[in-house]
PDB file of C-alpha atoms in Angstrom:
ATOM      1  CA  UNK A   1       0.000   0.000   0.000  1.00  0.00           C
ATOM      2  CA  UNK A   2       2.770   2.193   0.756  1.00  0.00           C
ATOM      3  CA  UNK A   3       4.387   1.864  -2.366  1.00  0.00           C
ATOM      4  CA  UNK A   4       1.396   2.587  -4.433  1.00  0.00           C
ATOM      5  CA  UNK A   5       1.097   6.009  -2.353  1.00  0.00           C
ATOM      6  CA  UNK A   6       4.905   6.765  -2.879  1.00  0.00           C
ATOM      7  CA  UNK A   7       3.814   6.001  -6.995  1.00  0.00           C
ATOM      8  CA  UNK A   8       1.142   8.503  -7.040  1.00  0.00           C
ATOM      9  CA  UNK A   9       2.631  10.784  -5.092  1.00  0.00           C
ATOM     10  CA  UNK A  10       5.370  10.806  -7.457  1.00  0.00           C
ATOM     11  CA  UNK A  11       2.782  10.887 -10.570  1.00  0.00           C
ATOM     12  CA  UNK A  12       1.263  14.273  -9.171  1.00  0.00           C
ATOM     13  CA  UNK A  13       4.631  16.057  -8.458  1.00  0.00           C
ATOM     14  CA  UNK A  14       5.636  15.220 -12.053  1.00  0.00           C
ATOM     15  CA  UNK A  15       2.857  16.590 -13.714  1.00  0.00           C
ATOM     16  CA  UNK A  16       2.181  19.111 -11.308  1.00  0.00           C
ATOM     17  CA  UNK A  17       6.220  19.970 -11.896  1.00  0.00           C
ATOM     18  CA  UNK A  18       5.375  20.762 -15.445  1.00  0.00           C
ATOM     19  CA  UNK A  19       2.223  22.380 -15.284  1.00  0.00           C
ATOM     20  CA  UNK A  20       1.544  25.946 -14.301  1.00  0.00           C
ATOM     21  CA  UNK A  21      -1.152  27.931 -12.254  1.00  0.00           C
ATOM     22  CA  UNK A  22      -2.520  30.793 -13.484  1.00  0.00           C
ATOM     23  CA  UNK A  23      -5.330  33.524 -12.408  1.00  0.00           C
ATOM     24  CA  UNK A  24      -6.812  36.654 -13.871  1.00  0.00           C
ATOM     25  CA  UNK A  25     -10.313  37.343 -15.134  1.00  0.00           C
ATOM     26  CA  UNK A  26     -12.460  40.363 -16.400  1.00  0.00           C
ATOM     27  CA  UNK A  27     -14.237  43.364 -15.502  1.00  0.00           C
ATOM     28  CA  UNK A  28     -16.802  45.079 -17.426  1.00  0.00           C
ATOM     29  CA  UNK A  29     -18.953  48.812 -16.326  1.00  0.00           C
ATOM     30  CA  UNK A  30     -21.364  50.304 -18.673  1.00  0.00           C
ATOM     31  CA  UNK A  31     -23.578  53.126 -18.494  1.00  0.00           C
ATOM     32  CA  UNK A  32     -25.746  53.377 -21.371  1.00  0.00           C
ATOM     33  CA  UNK A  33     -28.752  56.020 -22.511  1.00  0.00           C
ATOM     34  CA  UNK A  34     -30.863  55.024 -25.504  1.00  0.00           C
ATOM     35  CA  UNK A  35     -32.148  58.702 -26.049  1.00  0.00           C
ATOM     36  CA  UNK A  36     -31.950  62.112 -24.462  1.00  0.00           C
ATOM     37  CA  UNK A  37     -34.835  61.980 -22.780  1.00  0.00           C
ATOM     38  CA  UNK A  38     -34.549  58.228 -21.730  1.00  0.00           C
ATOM     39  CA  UNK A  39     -33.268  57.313 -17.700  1.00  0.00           C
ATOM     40  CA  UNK A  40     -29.708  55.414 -18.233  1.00  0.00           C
ATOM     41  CA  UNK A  41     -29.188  51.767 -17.317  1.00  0.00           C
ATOM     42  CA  UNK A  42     -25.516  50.814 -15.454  1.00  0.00           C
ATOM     43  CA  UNK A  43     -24.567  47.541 -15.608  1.00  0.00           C
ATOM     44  CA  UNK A  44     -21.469  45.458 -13.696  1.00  0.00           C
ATOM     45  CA  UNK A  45     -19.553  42.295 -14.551  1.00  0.00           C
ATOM     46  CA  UNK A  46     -16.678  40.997 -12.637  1.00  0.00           C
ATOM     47  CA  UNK A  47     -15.330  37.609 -13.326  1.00  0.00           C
ATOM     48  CA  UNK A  48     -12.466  36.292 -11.845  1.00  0.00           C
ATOM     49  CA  UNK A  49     -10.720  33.006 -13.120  1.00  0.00           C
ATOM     50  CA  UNK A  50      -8.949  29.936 -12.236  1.00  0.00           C
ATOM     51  CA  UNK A  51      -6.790  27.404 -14.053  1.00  0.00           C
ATOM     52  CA  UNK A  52      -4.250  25.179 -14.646  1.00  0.00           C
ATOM     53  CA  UNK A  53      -2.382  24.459 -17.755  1.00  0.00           C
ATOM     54  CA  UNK A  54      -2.183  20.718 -18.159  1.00  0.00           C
ATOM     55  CA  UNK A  55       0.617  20.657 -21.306  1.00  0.00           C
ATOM     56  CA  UNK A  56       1.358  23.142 -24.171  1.00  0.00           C
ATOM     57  CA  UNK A  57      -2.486  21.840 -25.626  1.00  0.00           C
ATOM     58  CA  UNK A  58      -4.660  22.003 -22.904  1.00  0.00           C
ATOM     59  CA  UNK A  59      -5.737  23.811 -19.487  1.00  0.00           C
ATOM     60  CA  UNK A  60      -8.890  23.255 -17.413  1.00  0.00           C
ATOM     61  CA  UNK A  61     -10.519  26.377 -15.217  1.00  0.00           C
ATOM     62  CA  UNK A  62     -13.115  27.998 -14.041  1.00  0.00           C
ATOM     63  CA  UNK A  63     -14.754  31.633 -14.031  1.00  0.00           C
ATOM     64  CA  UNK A  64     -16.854  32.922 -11.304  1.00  0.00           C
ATOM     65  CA  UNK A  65     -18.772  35.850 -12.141  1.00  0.00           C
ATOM     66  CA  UNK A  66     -20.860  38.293 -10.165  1.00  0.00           C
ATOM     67  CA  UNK A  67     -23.199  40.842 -12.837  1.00  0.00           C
ATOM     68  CA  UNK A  68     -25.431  43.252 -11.356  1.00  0.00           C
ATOM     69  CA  UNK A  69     -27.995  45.984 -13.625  1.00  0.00           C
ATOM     70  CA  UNK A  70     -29.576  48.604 -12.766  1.00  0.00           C
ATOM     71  CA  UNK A  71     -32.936  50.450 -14.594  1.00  0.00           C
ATOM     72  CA  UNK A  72     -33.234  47.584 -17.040  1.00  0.00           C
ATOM     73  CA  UNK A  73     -36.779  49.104 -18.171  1.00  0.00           C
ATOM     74  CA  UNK A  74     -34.993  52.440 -19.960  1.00  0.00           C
ATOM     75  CA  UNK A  75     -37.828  54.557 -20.447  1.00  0.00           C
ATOM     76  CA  UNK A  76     -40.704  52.454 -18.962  1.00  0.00           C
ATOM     77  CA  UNK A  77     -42.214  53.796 -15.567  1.00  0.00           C
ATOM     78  CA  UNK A  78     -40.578  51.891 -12.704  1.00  0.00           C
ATOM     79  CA  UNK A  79     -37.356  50.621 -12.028  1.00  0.00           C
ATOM     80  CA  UNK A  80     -36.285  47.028 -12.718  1.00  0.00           C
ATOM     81  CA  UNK A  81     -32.618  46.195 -11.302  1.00  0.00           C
ATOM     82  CA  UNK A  82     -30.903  42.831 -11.330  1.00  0.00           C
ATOM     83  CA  UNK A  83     -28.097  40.570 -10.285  1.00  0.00           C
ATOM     84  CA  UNK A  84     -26.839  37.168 -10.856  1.00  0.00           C
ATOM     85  CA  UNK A  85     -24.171  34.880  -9.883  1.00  0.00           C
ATOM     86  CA  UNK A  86     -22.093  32.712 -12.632  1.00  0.00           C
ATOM     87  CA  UNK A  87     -19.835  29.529 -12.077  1.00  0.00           C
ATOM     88  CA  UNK A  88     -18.531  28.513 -15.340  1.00  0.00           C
ATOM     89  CA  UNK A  89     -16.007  25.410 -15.851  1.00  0.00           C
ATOM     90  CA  UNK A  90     -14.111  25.064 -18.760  1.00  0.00           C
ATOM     91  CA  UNK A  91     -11.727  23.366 -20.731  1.00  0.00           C
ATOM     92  CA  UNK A  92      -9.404  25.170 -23.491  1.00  0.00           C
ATOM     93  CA  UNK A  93      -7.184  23.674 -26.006  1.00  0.00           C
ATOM     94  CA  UNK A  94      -4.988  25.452 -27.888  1.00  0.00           C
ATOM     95  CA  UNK A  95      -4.529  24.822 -31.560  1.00  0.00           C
ATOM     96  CA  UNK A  96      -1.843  27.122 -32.715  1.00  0.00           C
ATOM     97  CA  UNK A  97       0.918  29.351 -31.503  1.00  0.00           C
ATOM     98  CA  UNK A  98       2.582  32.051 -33.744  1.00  0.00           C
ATOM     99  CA  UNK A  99       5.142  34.467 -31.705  1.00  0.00           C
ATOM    100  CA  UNK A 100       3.248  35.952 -28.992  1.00  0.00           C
ATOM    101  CA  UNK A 101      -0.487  35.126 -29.837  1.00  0.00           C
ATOM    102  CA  UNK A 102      -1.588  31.613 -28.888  1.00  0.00           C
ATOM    103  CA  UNK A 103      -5.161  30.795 -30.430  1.00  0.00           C
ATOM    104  CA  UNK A 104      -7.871  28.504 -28.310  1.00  0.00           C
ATOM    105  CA  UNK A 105     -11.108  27.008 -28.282  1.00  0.00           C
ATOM    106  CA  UNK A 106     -12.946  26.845 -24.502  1.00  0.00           C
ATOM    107  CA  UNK A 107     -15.563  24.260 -24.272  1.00  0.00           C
ATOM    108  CA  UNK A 108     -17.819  25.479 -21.169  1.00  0.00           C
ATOM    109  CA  UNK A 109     -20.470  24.483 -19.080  1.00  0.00           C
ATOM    110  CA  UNK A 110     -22.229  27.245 -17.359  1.00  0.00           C
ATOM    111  CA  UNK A 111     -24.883  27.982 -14.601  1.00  0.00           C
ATOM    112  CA  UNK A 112     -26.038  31.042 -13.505  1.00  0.00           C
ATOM    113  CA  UNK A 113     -28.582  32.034 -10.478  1.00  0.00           C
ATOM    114  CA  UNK A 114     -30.463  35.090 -11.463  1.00  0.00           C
ATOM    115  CA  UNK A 115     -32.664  37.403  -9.327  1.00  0.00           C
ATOM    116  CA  UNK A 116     -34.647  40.571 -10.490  1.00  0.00           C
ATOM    117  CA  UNK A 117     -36.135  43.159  -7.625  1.00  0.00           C
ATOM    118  CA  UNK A 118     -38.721  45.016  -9.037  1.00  0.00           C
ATOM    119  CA  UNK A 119     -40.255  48.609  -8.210  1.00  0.00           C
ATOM    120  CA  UNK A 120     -43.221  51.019  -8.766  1.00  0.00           C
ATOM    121  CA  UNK A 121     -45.352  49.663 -11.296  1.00  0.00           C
ATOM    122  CA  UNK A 122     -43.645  46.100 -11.839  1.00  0.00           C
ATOM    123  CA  UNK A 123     -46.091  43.508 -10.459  1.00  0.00           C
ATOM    124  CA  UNK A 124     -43.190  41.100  -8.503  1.00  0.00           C
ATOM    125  CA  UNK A 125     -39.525  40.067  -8.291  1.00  0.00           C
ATOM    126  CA  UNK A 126     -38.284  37.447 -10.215  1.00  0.00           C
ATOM    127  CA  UNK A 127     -35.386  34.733  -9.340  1.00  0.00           C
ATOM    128  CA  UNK A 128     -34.432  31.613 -11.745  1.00  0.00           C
ATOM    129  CA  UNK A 129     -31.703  29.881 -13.213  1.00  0.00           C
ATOM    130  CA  UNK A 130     -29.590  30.197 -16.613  1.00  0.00           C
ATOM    131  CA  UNK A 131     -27.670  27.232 -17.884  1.00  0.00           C
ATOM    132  CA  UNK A 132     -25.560  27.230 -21.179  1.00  0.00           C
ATOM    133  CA  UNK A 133     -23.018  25.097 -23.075  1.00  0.00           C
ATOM    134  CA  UNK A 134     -20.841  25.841 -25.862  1.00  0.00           C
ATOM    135  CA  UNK A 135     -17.657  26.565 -27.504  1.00  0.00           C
ATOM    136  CA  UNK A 136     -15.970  30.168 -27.457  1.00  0.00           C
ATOM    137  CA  UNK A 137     -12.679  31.273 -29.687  1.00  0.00           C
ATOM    138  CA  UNK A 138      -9.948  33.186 -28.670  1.00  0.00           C
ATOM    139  CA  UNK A 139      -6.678  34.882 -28.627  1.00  0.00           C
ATOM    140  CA  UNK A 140      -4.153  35.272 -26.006  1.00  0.00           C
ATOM    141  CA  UNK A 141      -1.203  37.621 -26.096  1.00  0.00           C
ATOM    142  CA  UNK A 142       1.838  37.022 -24.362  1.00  0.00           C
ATOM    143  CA  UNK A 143       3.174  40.141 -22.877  1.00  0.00           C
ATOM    144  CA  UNK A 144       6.011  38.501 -20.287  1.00  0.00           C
ATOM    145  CA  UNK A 145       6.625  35.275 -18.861  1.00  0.00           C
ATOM    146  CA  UNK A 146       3.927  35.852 -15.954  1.00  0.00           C
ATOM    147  CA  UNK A 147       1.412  38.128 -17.932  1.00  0.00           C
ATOM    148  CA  UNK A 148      -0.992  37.305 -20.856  1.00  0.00           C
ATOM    149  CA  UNK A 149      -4.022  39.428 -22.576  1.00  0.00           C
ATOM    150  CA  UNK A 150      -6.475  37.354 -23.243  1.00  0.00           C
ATOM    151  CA  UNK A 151      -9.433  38.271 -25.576  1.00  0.00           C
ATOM    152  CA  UNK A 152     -12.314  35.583 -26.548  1.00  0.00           C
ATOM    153  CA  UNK A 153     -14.736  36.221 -29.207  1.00  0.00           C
ATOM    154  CA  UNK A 154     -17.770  35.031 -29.477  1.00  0.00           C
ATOM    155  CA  UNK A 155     -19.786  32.169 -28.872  1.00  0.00           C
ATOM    156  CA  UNK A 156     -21.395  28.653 -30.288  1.00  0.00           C
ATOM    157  CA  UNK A 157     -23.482  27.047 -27.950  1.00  0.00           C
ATOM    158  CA  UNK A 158     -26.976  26.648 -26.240  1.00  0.00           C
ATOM    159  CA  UNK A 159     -28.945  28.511 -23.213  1.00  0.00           C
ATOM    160  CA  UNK A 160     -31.511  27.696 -21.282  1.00  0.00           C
ATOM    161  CA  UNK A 161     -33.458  30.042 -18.521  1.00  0.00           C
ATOM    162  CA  UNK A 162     -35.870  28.446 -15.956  1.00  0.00           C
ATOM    163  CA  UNK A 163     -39.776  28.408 -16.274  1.00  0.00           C
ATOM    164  CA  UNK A 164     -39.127  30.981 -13.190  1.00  0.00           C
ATOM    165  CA  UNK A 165     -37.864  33.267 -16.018  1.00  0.00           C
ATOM    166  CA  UNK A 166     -40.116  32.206 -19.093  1.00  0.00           C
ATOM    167  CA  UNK A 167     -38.536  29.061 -19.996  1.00  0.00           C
ATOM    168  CA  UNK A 168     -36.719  30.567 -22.952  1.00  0.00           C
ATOM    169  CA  UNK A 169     -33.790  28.996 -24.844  1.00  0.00           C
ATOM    170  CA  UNK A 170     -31.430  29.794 -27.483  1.00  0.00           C
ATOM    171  CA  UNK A 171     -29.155  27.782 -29.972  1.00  0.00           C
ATOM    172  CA  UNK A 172     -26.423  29.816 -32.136  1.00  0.00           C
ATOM    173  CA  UNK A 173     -23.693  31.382 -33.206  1.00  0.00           C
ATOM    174  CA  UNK A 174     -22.409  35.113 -32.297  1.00  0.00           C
ATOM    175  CA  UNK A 175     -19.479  36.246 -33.483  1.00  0.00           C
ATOM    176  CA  UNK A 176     -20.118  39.891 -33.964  1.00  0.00           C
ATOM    177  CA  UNK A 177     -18.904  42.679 -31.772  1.00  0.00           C
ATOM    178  CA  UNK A 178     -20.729  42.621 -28.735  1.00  0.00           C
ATOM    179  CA  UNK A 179     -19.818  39.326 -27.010  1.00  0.00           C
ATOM    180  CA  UNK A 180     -16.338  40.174 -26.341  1.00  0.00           C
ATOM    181  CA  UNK A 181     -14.370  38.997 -23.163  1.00  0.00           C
ATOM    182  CA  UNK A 182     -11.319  40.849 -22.681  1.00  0.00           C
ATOM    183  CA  UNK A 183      -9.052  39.931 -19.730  1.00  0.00           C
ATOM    184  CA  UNK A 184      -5.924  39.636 -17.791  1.00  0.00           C
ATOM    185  CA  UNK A 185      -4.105  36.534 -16.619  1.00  0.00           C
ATOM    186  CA  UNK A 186      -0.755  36.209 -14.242  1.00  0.00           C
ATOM    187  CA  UNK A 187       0.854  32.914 -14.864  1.00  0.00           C
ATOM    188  CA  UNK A 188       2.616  31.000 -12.005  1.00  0.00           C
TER     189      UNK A 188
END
């Protein structure tokens, strides 16, 4: 018995000797105002990450996100704000390395607990759930040997929100503009 402990023990130091930690995540604040005369909406995303680079190919990790809205009814009389909480594990391969860029696929499964307090003329708060799966591209830029800039770009996958929030789900691709994830990592 003791040997086979010595064995793994042994197995973990030598991957773990050739692996590396890293952490970082993203932050996102947006105040936006659809017209002059309409009330603005702020909204706040901060997601830091986990992970741990397996080989040169592939790293497993996780995101944990906190999001939080305010005035989501822009123009509408009431107030509507929101906030959710996001756990997101993920595994990334990376397909090809040129210089400084390194280019990656993340497969992800995520879940997210959502809850809406309402005001004035809203009728009641709403709480519920959010699950998705999918596939998001990216880029990371090495900028030393301990810092990256990491940028993903879009999205393939599938959502689902609770009957709690109407049931709704969604199957596509994005890969315009607005569903980009810009971060910072610090590598171990």
């Amino acid at each position: 018995m003791k040997k086979i402990l010595m064995i793994a023990v042994m197995a973990v130091a030598a991957v773990s000797a050739n692996a590396q930690w890293y952490i970082g995540g993203s932050f996102g604040l947006n105040f936006t105002k659809a017209s002059k005369d309409a009330d603005s909406q702020t909204t706040l995303n901060i997601a830091p990450e986990v992970g741990y680079n397996i080989n040169d190919k592939w790293a497993v990790g996780a995101q944990v996100g906190f999001g939080m809205a305010n005035n989501l009814t822009n123009g509408v009389e009431g107030n509507l704000t929101g906030t959710s909480f996001t756990i997101a594990p993920y595994a990334r391969y990376t397909f090809a390395k040129t210089g400084i860029a390194s280019f990656f696929a993340d497969g992800y499964v995520s879940f997210s607990s959502t809850n809406f307090d309402a005001s004035r003329n809203f009728k009641s708060d709403k709480s519920g759930s959010v699950f998705s799966i999918g596939v998001r591209p990216g880029v990371s830029l090495k900028a030393s040997d301990k810092v990256s800039l990491v940028a993903i770009l879009g999205n393939l996958g599938y959502t689902k929100a609770s009957d709690e929030l109407g049931g709704g789900s969604n199957f596509g691709i994005n890969a315009d503009n607005t569903d980009i994830s810009l971060g910072v990592y610090y590598n171990f």
